[in-house]
Short mmCIF file of C-alpha atoms and ligand atoms in Angstrom, two decimals:
data_model
loop_
_atom_site.label_atom_id
_atom_site.label_comp_id
_atom_site.label_asym_id
_atom_site.label_seq_id
_atom_site.Cartn_x
_atom_site.Cartn_y
_atom_site.Cartn_z
CA MET A 1 18.44 -23.22 -7.37
CA LYS A 2 18.39 -20.00 -9.22
CA PHE A 3 15.44 -17.97 -9.12
CA ALA A 4 14.54 -14.24 -10.52
CA VAL A 5 12.90 -11.78 -8.36
CA ILE A 6 11.63 -8.98 -11.64
CA GLY A 7 10.63 -6.08 -8.82
CA ALA A 8 12.30 -4.25 -6.09
CA GLY A 9 9.15 -3.58 -4.56
CA PHE A 10 8.30 -4.38 -0.69
CA TYR A 11 6.98 -8.10 -2.36
CA GLY A 12 10.56 -8.27 -4.69
CA LEU A 13 13.12 -7.66 -1.46
CA HIS A 14 11.40 -10.11 1.08
CA ILE A 15 10.54 -12.91 -1.17
CA ALA A 16 14.32 -12.55 -2.55
CA THR A 17 15.66 -12.00 0.98
CA ARG A 18 13.66 -14.94 2.07
CA LEU A 19 14.83 -17.07 -0.80
CA LYS A 20 18.11 -15.92 -0.54
CA ALA A 21 17.83 -17.16 3.88
CA LEU A 22 17.65 -20.87 2.32
CA GLY A 23 20.70 -20.25 0.53
CA LEU A 24 19.68 -20.00 -3.11
CA GLU A 25 20.76 -18.11 -6.31
CA VAL A 26 18.84 -14.70 -6.48
CA LYS A 27 19.13 -12.01 -8.73
CA VAL A 28 15.94 -9.15 -8.64
CA PHE A 29 15.65 -7.17 -11.52
CA GLU A 30 14.96 -3.01 -11.27
CA LYS A 31 13.68 -0.93 -13.55
CA ALA A 32 13.97 2.31 -11.78
CA ASP A 33 17.65 4.15 -10.65
CA ASP A 34 16.84 3.05 -6.76
CA ILE A 35 14.77 0.59 -4.62
CA LEU A 36 11.32 0.64 -3.02
CA THR A 37 10.67 3.54 -5.25
CA PHE A 38 6.89 2.49 -7.79
CA ALA A 39 4.72 2.31 -5.61
CA SER A 40 6.22 0.70 -2.42
CA GLY A 41 7.27 4.90 -2.93
CA ASN A 42 3.66 6.42 -3.58
CA ASN A 43 1.18 5.27 -1.45
CA GLN A 44 -0.34 5.80 2.13
CA PHE A 45 2.73 4.24 3.71
CA ARG A 46 -0.26 3.23 6.35
CA LEU A 47 0.97 -0.12 7.83
CA HIS A 48 -2.76 -1.57 7.48
CA LEU A 49 -4.17 -3.73 10.58
CA GLY A 50 -7.77 -4.19 9.20
CA PHE A 51 -9.15 -1.44 10.14
CA HIS A 52 -10.06 0.22 6.69
CA TYR A 53 -11.68 -2.75 5.51
CA ALA A 54 -15.13 -3.44 7.27
CA ARG A 55 -16.49 -4.78 4.08
CA ASN A 56 -14.31 -8.21 3.45
CA PHE A 57 -12.74 -10.03 5.74
CA ARG A 58 -9.72 -11.73 3.54
CA THR A 59 -8.47 -8.63 2.99
CA ARG A 60 -8.57 -7.48 7.09
CA GLN A 61 -7.77 -10.67 8.10
CA GLN A 62 -4.71 -10.97 6.01
CA SER A 63 -4.01 -7.33 7.00
CA ARG A 64 -3.96 -8.72 10.98
CA ASP A 65 -2.16 -11.74 10.03
CA GLY A 66 0.62 -9.64 8.30
CA TYR A 67 0.98 -6.20 10.91
CA PHE A 68 1.67 -8.63 13.62
CA ARG A 69 3.83 -10.49 11.20
CA PHE A 70 5.40 -7.45 9.74
CA LEU A 71 6.16 -6.11 12.85
CA GLU A 72 8.40 -9.09 14.13
CA ARG A 73 10.46 -8.87 11.06
CA TYR A 74 10.39 -5.50 10.53
CA GLY A 75 10.04 -3.58 13.61
CA LYS A 76 11.80 -0.87 12.48
CA LEU A 77 11.09 -0.20 9.78
CA THR A 78 7.70 1.30 11.02
CA GLU A 79 7.06 3.86 14.13
CA VAL A 80 4.15 4.44 16.54
CA ILE A 81 1.19 7.13 15.83
CA PRO A 82 0.94 8.54 18.96
CA GLU A 83 -3.16 9.21 17.81
CA ASN A 84 -4.63 7.33 15.43
CA TYR A 85 -7.70 7.82 14.74
CA TYR A 86 -10.87 5.88 13.19
CA MET A 87 -13.66 7.48 12.83
CA VAL A 88 -17.35 6.52 11.53
CA PRO A 89 -19.30 9.78 10.46
CA GLN A 90 -23.03 9.91 10.70
CA GLY A 91 -24.13 9.50 7.80
CA ASP A 92 -22.29 9.48 5.55
CA SER A 93 -20.83 5.69 6.94
CA LEU A 94 -21.93 2.67 4.85
CA VAL A 95 -21.58 1.40 7.90
CA ASP A 96 -23.16 2.46 11.89
CA PHE A 97 -21.14 2.82 14.67
CA PRO A 98 -22.07 -0.31 16.70
CA THR A 99 -21.63 -2.62 12.98
CA TYR A 100 -18.23 -0.96 12.74
CA LYS A 101 -17.33 -2.28 15.79
CA LEU A 102 -18.52 -5.49 15.98
CA ILE A 103 -17.10 -6.41 12.18
CA MET A 104 -13.22 -5.32 13.57
CA MET A 105 -14.22 -7.28 17.60
CA SER A 106 -15.98 -10.03 15.33
CA SER A 107 -11.90 -10.39 13.31
CA GLY A 108 -9.65 -10.13 16.16
CA LEU A 109 -9.08 -6.30 16.81
CA ASP A 110 -7.85 -4.41 19.17
CA PHE A 111 -8.86 -1.60 19.82
CA VAL A 112 -10.36 1.76 21.90
CA GLU A 113 -12.79 3.63 21.35
CA LYS A 114 -12.21 7.27 22.65
CA GLU A 115 -13.79 10.46 22.15
CA LEU A 116 -14.30 12.79 18.54
CA PRO A 117 -10.51 14.75 19.60
CA PRO A 118 -11.54 18.34 19.29
CA GLU A 119 -11.29 20.28 15.55
CA ILE A 120 -13.00 17.25 14.37
CA THR A 121 -16.73 18.88 14.82
CA HIS A 122 -18.66 16.18 12.16
CA PRO A 123 -20.46 14.08 14.30
CA CYS A 124 -19.04 10.33 14.25
CA GLY A 125 -18.05 7.04 16.71
CA SER A 126 -14.41 6.65 16.76
CA VAL A 127 -11.48 4.07 17.89
CA LEU A 128 -7.40 4.15 18.15
CA THR A 129 -5.80 1.95 17.00
CA ALA A 130 -2.44 0.38 16.78
CA GLU A 131 -2.07 0.70 13.18
CA ARG A 132 1.10 2.20 12.74
CA VAL A 133 3.25 4.06 9.81
CA LEU A 134 5.99 2.08 7.09
CA MET A 135 9.27 3.87 7.08
CA ILE A 136 10.48 4.40 3.45
CA ASP A 137 14.11 5.58 3.66
CA ARG A 138 14.93 3.68 6.34
CA ALA A 139 13.55 0.49 4.41
CA ARG A 140 15.87 1.54 1.49
CA GLN A 141 18.66 1.31 3.60
CA HIS A 142 17.78 -2.11 5.39
CA PHE A 143 17.11 -3.78 2.08
CA HIS A 144 20.22 -2.14 0.22
CA GLN A 145 22.50 -3.74 3.40
CA HIS A 146 20.19 -7.30 3.69
CA LEU A 147 21.31 -8.07 -0.50
CA PRO A 148 24.58 -6.90 -1.44
CA ASP A 149 24.98 -8.07 -4.77
CA THR A 150 21.74 -8.88 -5.14
CA ILE A 151 20.04 -6.35 -6.91
CA HIS A 152 20.31 -5.88 -10.39
CA LEU A 153 19.37 -1.63 -11.34
CA GLY A 154 18.09 -3.07 -15.90
CA GLU A 155 14.84 -3.04 -16.92
CA VAL A 156 13.18 -6.93 -18.05
CA ALA A 157 12.49 -6.44 -21.13
CA SER A 158 11.72 -10.64 -22.09
CA VAL A 159 10.77 -13.29 -20.69
CA THR A 160 10.65 -16.50 -21.93
CA MET A 161 9.50 -20.01 -20.58
CA ALA A 162 11.26 -22.57 -21.45
CA ASP A 163 11.67 -26.83 -21.23
CA GLY A 164 11.85 -27.18 -17.34
CA HIS A 165 13.65 -22.74 -16.93
CA VAL A 166 12.99 -19.34 -17.80
CA GLU A 167 15.03 -16.94 -19.55
CA VAL A 168 14.75 -13.22 -17.99
CA ASN A 169 16.36 -11.03 -20.75
CA GLY A 170 18.12 -14.04 -21.88
CA GLU A 171 19.77 -15.25 -18.62
CA THR A 172 18.82 -18.98 -17.40
CA PHE A 173 16.70 -19.03 -14.00
CA ASP A 174 14.48 -23.07 -12.86
CA TYR A 175 12.73 -19.34 -11.69
CA CYS A 176 10.96 -16.14 -12.32
CA ILE A 177 9.25 -14.22 -9.63
CA ASP A 178 6.84 -11.73 -10.74
CA CYS A 179 6.56 -8.73 -8.43
CA THR A 180 6.20 -5.46 -10.72
CA TRP A 181 2.95 -5.55 -9.34
CA GLY A 182 1.24 -7.00 -12.85
CA HIS A 183 3.22 -3.73 -14.81
CA LEU A 184 5.53 -6.96 -16.75
CA ILE A 185 2.69 -8.93 -17.56
CA PRO A 186 -0.94 -8.08 -17.20
CA ASP A 187 -3.31 -10.54 -15.97
CA ASP A 188 -7.06 -10.20 -17.28
CA LYS A 189 -8.62 -10.73 -14.17
CA PHE A 190 -6.89 -7.20 -12.82
CA PHE A 191 -7.18 -3.45 -14.28
CA PHE A 192 -4.83 -0.82 -13.13
CA GLU A 193 -5.96 2.54 -11.93
CA SER A 194 -4.19 5.99 -11.96
CA THR A 195 -3.96 7.69 -8.56
CA ILE A 196 -3.40 10.61 -6.96
CA LEU A 197 -2.52 11.54 -2.70
CA LEU A 198 -1.93 14.80 -1.61
CA TYR A 199 1.28 15.79 0.49
CA TYR A 200 0.88 18.53 3.14
CA ARG A 201 2.88 19.90 5.32
CA LYS A 202 1.43 21.37 9.19
CA LYS A 203 2.25 24.82 9.12
CA ASN A 204 0.78 25.66 12.67
CA GLN A 205 2.66 23.96 14.98
CA ALA A 206 0.82 23.46 17.57
CA ALA A 207 -2.04 21.94 16.47
CA PRO A 208 -1.85 18.36 16.53
CA SER A 209 -0.31 15.19 14.79
CA ARG A 210 -3.04 12.91 14.06
CA ALA A 211 -4.35 10.71 11.55
CA TYR A 212 -7.42 10.89 10.68
CA THR A 213 -9.50 7.80 8.10
CA PHE A 214 -13.16 8.66 8.15
CA VAL A 215 -14.43 4.72 7.31
CA ASP A 216 -15.86 3.26 5.63
CA GLY A 217 -17.37 4.12 2.21
CA PRO A 218 -16.37 6.81 0.10
CA LEU A 219 -14.79 8.57 2.78
CA CYS A 220 -10.72 10.12 2.85
CA SER A 221 -8.00 10.30 5.78
CA LEU A 222 -5.16 12.46 6.67
CA TYR A 223 -2.26 9.85 7.81
CA PRO A 224 1.47 10.89 8.02
CA THR A 225 4.75 10.08 6.69
CA GLU A 226 7.67 9.47 8.08
CA ASN A 227 8.92 13.00 7.54
CA ALA A 228 7.31 14.44 11.22
CA ASP A 229 5.32 17.85 9.09
CA ILE A 230 4.69 15.63 6.28
CA PHE A 231 1.09 14.34 6.23
CA THR A 232 -0.90 12.30 2.74
CA LEU A 233 -4.27 13.24 2.32
CA SER A 234 -6.07 10.17 0.66
CA SER A 235 -9.69 9.59 -0.18
CA VAL A 236 -12.06 7.07 -1.75
CA PRO A 237 -13.72 8.96 -4.67
CA HIS A 238 -11.24 11.22 -5.23
CA THR A 239 -8.29 9.69 -5.22
CA PRO A 240 -7.89 7.56 -8.23
CA ILE A 241 -8.03 9.75 -11.36
CA GLY A 242 -8.78 6.89 -13.51
CA GLN A 243 -9.47 2.99 -14.74
CA HIS A 244 -6.66 1.41 -17.61
CA SER A 245 -6.22 -1.68 -18.74
CA THR A 246 -2.61 -1.43 -19.70
CA SER A 247 0.62 -0.28 -17.28
CA ALA A 248 1.33 2.09 -19.84
CA GLU A 249 -1.48 4.11 -20.26
CA ALA A 250 -1.53 3.59 -16.99
CA LEU A 251 1.42 5.33 -16.35
CA HIS A 252 1.10 7.75 -19.62
CA THR A 253 -1.77 9.40 -17.54
CA ILE A 254 -0.21 9.92 -14.80
CA ALA A 255 2.55 11.36 -16.81
CA SER A 256 0.55 14.36 -18.39
CA LEU A 257 -2.04 15.29 -15.83
CA SER A 258 -2.20 19.01 -15.82
CA SER A 259 -1.28 21.29 -13.23
CA HIS A 260 -5.15 22.66 -13.93
CA ASP A 261 -6.40 18.67 -13.36
CA ILE A 262 -4.39 18.11 -10.11
CA ASN A 263 -6.00 21.78 -8.75
CA LEU A 264 -9.65 21.03 -9.22
CA LYS A 265 -8.99 17.22 -7.63
CA ARG A 266 -6.96 19.27 -4.75
CA LEU A 267 -10.34 20.87 -4.52
CA LEU A 268 -12.02 18.13 -4.02
CA MET A 269 -10.24 16.68 -1.66
CA GLU A 270 -9.88 19.30 0.91
CA LYS A 271 -13.77 20.24 0.67
CA GLN A 272 -14.47 16.92 1.21
CA LEU A 273 -11.61 16.43 4.40
CA MET A 274 -13.11 19.41 5.79
CA ARG A 275 -16.36 18.83 6.21
CA TYR A 276 -14.60 16.55 9.03
CA TYR A 277 -11.93 18.83 9.66
CA PRO A 278 -13.59 22.82 9.03
CA THR A 279 -10.07 24.33 10.88
CA PHE A 280 -7.88 22.38 8.46
CA LEU A 281 -6.50 24.56 6.03
CA ASP A 282 -5.51 26.76 8.46
CA ASP A 283 -3.41 24.06 10.28
CA TYR A 284 -2.09 22.64 7.32
CA GLU A 285 -1.08 23.49 3.94
CA TYR A 286 -0.74 22.48 0.18
CA VAL A 287 2.74 20.52 -1.18
CA ASP A 288 2.41 18.39 -4.18
CA PRO A 289 0.79 15.36 -5.35
CA GLN A 290 2.14 12.28 -5.19
CA LEU A 291 1.51 10.56 -8.62
CA CYS A 292 0.92 6.48 -8.85
CA VAL A 293 -1.18 2.78 -10.28
CA LYS A 294 -2.52 1.07 -8.55
CA THR A 295 -3.40 -2.73 -9.36
CA LYS A 296 -7.52 -4.23 -9.00
CA PRO A 297 -8.80 -6.85 -9.45
CA PHE A 298 -12.26 -6.82 -11.31
CA GLY A 299 -15.06 -7.19 -9.23
CA HIS A 300 -14.47 -6.56 -5.96
CA ASP A 301 -14.69 -3.29 -4.88
CA ASP A 302 -12.32 -3.52 -1.15
CA ASP A 303 -11.07 -6.46 -1.99
CA ARG A 304 -7.25 -5.88 -1.47
CA SER A 305 -6.09 -9.00 -0.81
CA CYS A 306 -2.74 -10.58 -2.17
CA TYR A 307 -3.20 -13.15 -5.42
CA VAL A 308 -0.69 -15.70 -5.93
CA LYS A 309 -0.87 -17.24 -9.12
CA LYS A 310 2.08 -20.07 -10.88
CA TYR A 311 2.37 -20.98 -14.83
CA GLY A 312 4.53 -23.41 -15.35
CA ARG A 313 8.26 -21.40 -14.20
CA LEU A 314 6.71 -18.50 -13.57
CA ILE A 315 5.57 -17.42 -10.51
CA LYS A 316 2.94 -13.43 -9.91
CA CYS A 317 2.61 -12.01 -7.23
CA LEU A 318 -0.45 -8.99 -6.80
CA SER A 319 -1.18 -7.62 -3.97
CA GLY A 320 -2.80 -4.08 -3.03
CA LYS A 321 -1.23 -4.21 0.83
CA VAL A 322 2.04 -3.64 1.85
CA ASP A 323 1.18 -6.42 4.86
CA ASN A 324 0.55 -9.24 2.71
CA ILE A 325 4.51 -9.55 1.45
CA PHE A 326 4.26 -11.93 4.43
CA TYR A 327 1.23 -14.56 2.96
CA ALA A 328 2.81 -13.75 -0.61
CA ALA A 329 6.56 -15.86 0.34
CA ALA A 330 5.13 -18.52 1.70
CA GLU A 331 2.53 -19.25 -0.92
CA VAL A 332 5.96 -18.70 -3.62
CA MET A 333 7.45 -21.35 -1.01
CA ALA A 334 4.95 -23.67 -1.59
CA LEU A 335 4.47 -23.60 -5.46
CA ILE A 336 7.87 -24.32 -5.93
CA GLU A 337 7.49 -27.29 -3.06
CA GLY A 338 4.78 -28.82 -4.47
CA ALA A 339 5.81 -27.74 -8.20
CA ASP A 340 5.36 -31.24 -10.14
CA GLU A 341 8.33 -30.39 -12.78
C1 FAD B 1 -2.18 5.65 -3.30
C2 FAD B 1 -1.95 4.75 -2.79
C3 FAD B 1 -2.22 3.99 -2.04
C4 FAD B 1 -1.11 3.29 -0.95
N1 FAD B 1 -1.93 3.27 0.58
C5 FAD B 1 -1.02 1.85 0.74
C6 FAD B 1 -0.93 1.48 2.40
O1 FAD B 1 -1.30 3.20 2.92
N2 FAD B 1 -0.70 0.87 3.25
C7 FAD B 1 -0.33 -0.41 1.92
O2 FAD B 1 -0.02 -1.63 2.80
N3 FAD B 1 -0.88 0.00 0.89
C8 FAD B 1 -0.86 0.86 0.26
N4 FAD B 1 -1.19 0.60 -1.35
C9 FAD B 1 -0.46 -0.66 -1.60
C10 FAD B 1 1.04 -1.20 -1.94
O3 FAD B 1 1.85 0.71 -2.54
C11 FAD B 1 1.55 -1.48 -3.03
O4 FAD B 1 0.64 -2.54 -2.59
C12 FAD B 1 2.65 -2.40 -2.78
O5 FAD B 1 3.53 -1.48 -2.75
C13 FAD B 1 3.41 -3.57 -3.69
O6 FAD B 1 4.15 -3.76 -3.92
P1 FAD B 1 5.14 -4.29 -4.78
O7 FAD B 1 6.07 -4.89 -4.67
O8 FAD B 1 4.42 -5.58 -5.61
O9 FAD B 1 5.09 -3.25 -6.06
P2 FAD B 1 5.74 -2.11 -6.46
O10 FAD B 1 6.16 -1.26 -5.63
O11 FAD B 1 5.13 -1.15 -7.86
O12 FAD B 1 6.98 -3.17 -7.07
C14 FAD B 1 7.09 -3.06 -8.83
C15 FAD B 1 8.56 -3.01 -9.35
O13 FAD B 1 8.89 -3.45 -10.57
C16 FAD B 1 9.58 -2.22 -10.77
N5 FAD B 1 9.28 -3.16 -12.12
C17 FAD B 1 8.05 -3.03 -13.46
N6 FAD B 1 8.51 -3.54 -14.51
C18 FAD B 1 9.88 -3.77 -14.66
C19 FAD B 1 10.19 -4.12 -15.60
N7 FAD B 1 9.90 -4.73 -16.77
N8 FAD B 1 11.68 -5.09 -15.29
C20 FAD B 1 12.66 -4.07 -13.68
N9 FAD B 1 11.27 -3.71 -12.66
C21 FAD B 1 10.24 -3.27 -13.00
C22 FAD B 1 9.06 -0.73 -10.60
O14 FAD B 1 9.87 -0.02 -11.32
C23 FAD B 1 8.80 -0.83 -9.25
O15 FAD B 1 10.06 -0.94 -8.33
C24 FAD B 1 -1.29 2.13 -1.30
C25 FAD B 1 -0.78 1.72 -3.09
C26 FAD B 1 -1.30 3.23 -3.67
C27 FAD B 1 -1.04 3.07 -5.28
#
């Protein structure tokens, strides 16, 4: 059997790896000039365990399972974060600290309750977690090495369903797996959200290198990256720029964002973090924005779980987090195995 996989983000690359391991013929199409350059290379690089999702059981379960499977198969593409704090700020969080701990414990998530680090001044309940950071450069090297002669740089302009096969750019395949996170073939149950994260460099070398995540609700986080001195600042209310019904509109929005717009976002995001970490700007300096697009399901505020859908010979994967790649691959295999045509 011959497979076309469209999109060389974590989903396309992992699914292609699994299909090749079965001895199947696979061709990955990627429109950018390298792999892992869109959402998979522009996010907060958090290998989630579930602590971010106090209000969504399905997402928490998929994260916990995906985290351990990711460590088993791709552990070298992650790094430990020695002090990874999740904090529940009094008065600001949608859940109180005892409820938060109960939700995590009942989902089988282990943590260590810990006093607040000294730079955090707002009263918060706080736990240390084992969440890790994703190493994107290492991931690029890994997939280039493990998928030789499989990745083809070039845009897919047409996918045509035919009797018993599918045509991608005029070439015949048995199945096509759309791993473009909804950009190629739109889905009326999902919308696009243009986003901004901010990169900061640690300027005070004596300052601690911690990960800080404030939950639950319209809060913010500062998280390490693969570069030891660089961190991302993300904010639930301020990271979204706009909601769009088409990919083209979302991409146009991030491409045309002015430095004035970016500076306004920056002021809001810094102010939000400094409510909890007042000396943040003594320890870190602003570097650059990171602009990207999220694909989100309508109507489920906190749902980042994975959806896999089949339309004849076309299978589509949509997921709000990297750790769901195993769930997606299993669903793809099950849909092919159970196919009745
Ligand atoms: C701001 C932000 C923060 C996030 N933070 C996290 C986080 O901390 N942890 C986490 O796990 N997840 C996070 N996510 C979500 C995560 O980035 C996505 O769930 C994941 O990257 C989706 O992977 P993918 O392979 O489906 O999509 P992508 O990585 O976007 O890959 C799709 C690929 O398809 C290609 N493509 C599109 N159209 C075509 C075409 N016509 N022809 C050929 N190729 C095409 C694109 O160029 C792209 O390379 C975040 C996302 C955003 C935007």
